[in-house]
Amino acid sequence: MSKYSVKTVHPHVMPNLEQWPVYQLSEDRRQFVQDLEDNTLEDLMGNTTEQLSDIITETVYLERIRIKEEPWKVDPPKEKQIWNKIRRKLIKYTLDQPEEIAAKNNEEILKQIIHRYAEEIVGTFKISTFLFARRFLTFFFNRLFQAKQRGFFRFGGSRRRLYEKINVHGEVDKLRELFQKGTVVVVPTHHSNLDSIMIGYALDAVVGIPSFAYGAGLNLYNAGSAAYFMNRVGAYRVDRRKKNPIYLRALKINSRLLIERAVNSIFFPGGTRSRSGSLENKLKLGLLNTTIEAQRNLLMKGEERKVFIIPLILSYPFVLEAAPLVNQYLKKSGKERFIDGQDTSAKPFKILQFIWKILAEGTNITLSVGQPMDVLGNKVDSNGDSFDQFGKKIDIKDYFMLHGQITKDKQRESEYTIELGKSIVDRYHKDNIVLSSHLVAFAAFNMLKKENQKLDLYGVLRLPTEDYHFEYENLKLVVDQLLVHLRQMERDGAIKLSTILLKGDTDQIIKDGIQHLGAFHVNKPMRYNKQKQIISDSFHLLYFYHNRLLNYQLDKVIKIRPAKIKETPAEV
């Protein structure tokens, strides 16, 4: 293991589940729903009557389109009739009415809409369901891990062996300390649909901290079994079809109230899975802003409790949905220059095979707990104290003061949110742990680009894969060049490297990288053919894995022009 590794499976910081904030919130669900309704109504009623009429009109319009064009099985019954009734009420009693009458009816309509959304959004947490899920996942993962040696249904092995497959690195001890000193908001990178389950399991089973509140896509509730569990393990529902201003405001206020209630939260600030395969470089600031709003409200109430932001960087040696994700990215960015590449590895029946490859065939998942910070992006220590960029201890209360009073200032807090986003992105890149598959893919794709410097990216991707192989000695030279630079970056604190990149020789790294890149996909990013040449079946996938090391300026380190055209097509 590397110097960043957790050496033990930690005991729970809060063994009694009834003390967990997410459970206590569930026990008080009715009051929380009412608080959400009241706060959302108060926020929206700050608009003028005319503005509020426009907001309601836009919401009704968008909801009627959603019901017509994107119906889901999980949708409440008679939705169409309900929204038609709201529309008729809006037209009859609000539009073109005197302001006093319009204002009163706007409020009534708004209350009805907000109530529907609040009841839909707020989830619950059942201890019995959580314990069952914990036991099932431990059994399932352990069986997969041992299946080749012992058979899927044979018992034996230990939690320790499962832990060895899900590696958690970084500021784990500090995270556990901060969990007991304030409210923690974990902000992970997002690359796969499996991220949520992996994060939840690792934080519970390895790090030993209670469950978080997190947003789960409402589409997951279409399946009865999934809906049963999602409804009972702390998830709140997020319907990404709903883009109207009332629903989006209710979601944001739900996040803020959770934090104010001391409920620890997880959300993906990138908003969606990384289509390109790169680390997030620009974040969506809506939910991040709720952490700052919550901190300000806590200070205004005289509470000293702080909100801590914990970046979490996930690393898979291969990604389940890599092919469709990169194709979506290239199609959007390249338009007519992009020609689709085919791979079937993201189909639902492949998920079990994917987990098998990870847990049963020597592959690890890596989670890097990044440097914790306060809501202003300042570094915090294990006591929760904040320090500025010069190492000076600061009181974050001062940042919310005006004329000696803590005040609400949306413009000021908007700037704070921007800076917080930049700080998280910075930690994503500094606390990113580079795997052998990332390095080898980056080296190979840059070899390909340097051989074809007259072509743009889409021209390179259109090259026939059957005409190329990567000459081993040249690949080794490129990897060596990158390793020298990466190891210096690691010493400077600009990146982190997996154990094999820190201690392994180049031949080991290349072998390990190719093995993992070729472990799952039908069209493999890199593999050996029968002539023992290194080839690629998919430049699209090679590009996807190469992108993990974008934004480090590593291409400038490569000084050679190594890719080689094969004299004869390789035998596949």
PDB file of N, CA and C in Angstrom, residues 5 148 159 161 183 190 201 211 227 239 278 303 309 311 331 347 386 398 405 458 466 495 516 524 527 532 537 548:
ATOM      1  N   SER A   5      -2.414   5.219   2.388  1.00  0.00           N
ATOM      2  CA  SER A   5      -3.430   4.211   2.640  1.00  0.00           C
ATOM      3  C   SER A   5      -3.929   4.208   4.079  1.00  0.00           C
ATOM      4  N   LYS A 148     -13.772 -17.270  -7.351  1.00  0.00           N
ATOM      5  CA  LYS A 148     -12.918 -18.125  -8.184  1.00  0.00           C
ATOM      6  C   LYS A 148     -12.208 -19.185  -7.351  1.00  0.00           C
ATOM      7  N   ARG A 159     -14.024  -9.426   6.371  1.00  0.00           N
ATOM      8  CA  ARG A 159     -14.211  -8.039   5.965  1.00  0.00           C
ATOM      9  C   ARG A 159     -12.868  -7.439   5.554  1.00  0.00           C
ATOM     10  N   ARG A 161     -10.505  -8.781   3.868  1.00  0.00           N
ATOM     11  CA  ARG A 161     -10.176  -9.093   2.480  1.00  0.00           C
ATOM     12  C   ARG A 161     -10.976  -8.217   1.529  1.00  0.00           C
ATOM     13  N   THR A 183     -20.685  19.636  10.770  1.00  0.00           N
ATOM     14  CA  THR A 183     -21.453  18.956   9.726  1.00  0.00           C
ATOM     15  C   THR A 183     -20.570  18.767   8.506  1.00  0.00           C
ATOM     16  N   HIS A 190     -17.263  12.307 -10.166  1.00  0.00           N
ATOM     17  CA  HIS A 190     -18.360  11.437 -10.616  1.00  0.00           C
ATOM     18  C   HIS A 190     -18.015  10.854 -11.983  1.00  0.00           C
ATOM     19  N   TYR A 201     -20.744   2.535   0.718  1.00  0.00           N
ATOM     20  CA  TYR A 201     -20.232   1.331   1.369  1.00  0.00           C
ATOM     21  C   TYR A 201     -18.855   1.579   1.982  1.00  0.00           C
ATOM     22  N   SER A 211     -24.222   7.138   7.905  1.00  0.00           N
ATOM     23  CA  SER A 211     -24.761   7.392   6.569  1.00  0.00           C
ATOM     24  C   SER A 211     -25.013   8.874   6.343  1.00  0.00           C
ATOM     25  N   ALA A 227     -36.753   1.025  -5.475  1.00  0.00           N
ATOM     26  CA  ALA A 227     -37.533   2.055  -4.784  1.00  0.00           C
ATOM     27  C   ALA A 227     -37.660   1.733  -3.307  1.00  0.00           C
ATOM     28  N   ASP A 239     -35.549  14.659  -9.314  1.00  0.00           N
ATOM     29  CA  ASP A 239     -36.137  14.396 -10.633  1.00  0.00           C
ATOM     30  C   ASP A 239     -35.492  15.350 -11.633  1.00  0.00           C
ATOM     31  N   SER A 278     -12.182  12.931 -17.850  1.00  0.00           N
ATOM     32  CA  SER A 278     -11.273  13.809 -17.117  1.00  0.00           C
ATOM     33  C   SER A 278     -11.844  14.144 -15.747  1.00  0.00           C
ATOM     34  N   GLU A 303     -25.013  29.792  16.540  1.00  0.00           N
ATOM     35  CA  GLU A 303     -24.412  28.456  16.629  1.00  0.00           C
ATOM     36  C   GLU A 303     -22.975  28.492  16.103  1.00  0.00           C
ATOM     37  N   ILE A 309     -16.200  20.882   4.165  1.00  0.00           N
ATOM     38  CA  ILE A 309     -16.278  20.361   2.799  1.00  0.00           C
ATOM     39  C   ILE A 309     -15.139  19.374   2.588  1.00  0.00           C
ATOM     40  N   PRO A 311     -13.488  17.032  -0.282  1.00  0.00           N
ATOM     41  CA  PRO A 311     -13.383  16.476  -1.636  1.00  0.00           C
ATOM     42  C   PRO A 311     -13.069  14.979  -1.577  1.00  0.00           C
ATOM     43  N   LYS A 331     -19.483  13.405 -29.471  1.00  0.00           N
ATOM     44  CA  LYS A 331     -20.586  13.800 -30.357  1.00  0.00           C
ATOM     45  C   LYS A 331     -20.982  15.248 -30.118  1.00  0.00           C
ATOM     46  N   LYS A 347     -24.339  -1.896 -21.109  1.00  0.00           N
ATOM     47  CA  LYS A 347     -25.680  -2.445 -21.025  1.00  0.00           C
ATOM     48  C   LYS A 347     -25.918  -3.008 -19.629  1.00  0.00           C
ATOM     49  N   SER A 386      -9.845  26.905  11.024  1.00  0.00           N
ATOM     50  CA  SER A 386      -9.567  27.318   9.643  1.00  0.00           C
ATOM     51  C   SER A 386      -8.267  28.109   9.577  1.00  0.00           C
ATOM     52  N   ASP A 398     -15.940  36.295  10.599  1.00  0.00           N
ATOM     53  CA  ASP A 398     -15.582  37.625  10.108  1.00  0.00           C
ATOM     54  C   ASP A 398     -15.982  37.824   8.647  1.00  0.00           C
ATOM     55  N   GLN A 405     -22.192  43.151  12.333  1.00  0.00           N
ATOM     56  CA  GLN A 405     -23.325  42.234  12.366  1.00  0.00           C
ATOM     57  C   GLN A 405     -23.169  41.168  11.275  1.00  0.00           C
ATOM     58  N   TYR A 458     -10.241  14.672 -33.838  1.00  0.00           N
ATOM     59  CA  TYR A 458     -11.226  13.807 -34.480  1.00  0.00           C
ATOM     60  C   TYR A 458     -10.616  13.070 -35.667  1.00  0.00           C
ATOM     61  N   GLU A 466      -6.498  -0.931 -36.884  1.00  0.00           N
ATOM     62  CA  GLU A 466      -5.783  -2.123 -37.357  1.00  0.00           C
ATOM     63  C   GLU A 466      -4.444  -1.786 -38.017  1.00  0.00           C
ATOM     64  N   ILE A 495       0.148  16.116  -6.933  1.00  0.00           N
ATOM     65  CA  ILE A 495      -0.597  14.933  -7.383  1.00  0.00           C
ATOM     66  C   ILE A 495      -0.221  13.784  -6.455  1.00  0.00           C
ATOM     67  N   HIS A 516      -5.169  -3.950 -16.876  1.00  0.00           N
ATOM     68  CA  HIS A 516      -6.394  -3.370 -16.340  1.00  0.00           C
ATOM     69  C   HIS A 516      -7.210  -2.663 -17.420  1.00  0.00           C
ATOM     70  N   LYS A 524     -11.008  -3.301 -26.667  1.00  0.00           N
ATOM     71  CA  LYS A 524     -10.088  -2.955 -25.585  1.00  0.00           C
ATOM     72  C   LYS A 524      -9.238  -1.741 -25.956  1.00  0.00           C
ATOM     73  N   ARG A 527      -4.138  -3.770 -25.646  1.00  0.00           N
ATOM     74  CA  ARG A 527      -3.962  -5.198 -25.401  1.00  0.00           C
ATOM     75  C   ARG A 527      -2.785  -5.690 -26.234  1.00  0.00           C
ATOM     76  N   LYS A 532       2.386 -10.441 -29.889  1.00  0.00           N
ATOM     77  CA  LYS A 532       2.896  -9.774 -28.696  1.00  0.00           C
ATOM     78  C   LYS A 532       3.137  -8.288 -28.924  1.00  0.00           C
ATOM     79  N   ASP A 537      -7.946  -1.566 -29.776  1.00  0.00           N
ATOM     80  CA  ASP A 537      -9.162  -1.826 -30.545  1.00  0.00           C
ATOM     81  C   ASP A 537     -10.049  -0.594 -30.629  1.00  0.00           C
ATOM     82  N   ARG A 548      -7.874  11.278 -18.036  1.00  0.00           N
ATOM     83  CA  ARG A 548      -7.768  11.380 -16.580  1.00  0.00           C
ATOM     84  C   ARG A 548      -6.591  12.261 -16.180  1.00  0.00           C
TER      85      ARG A 548
END
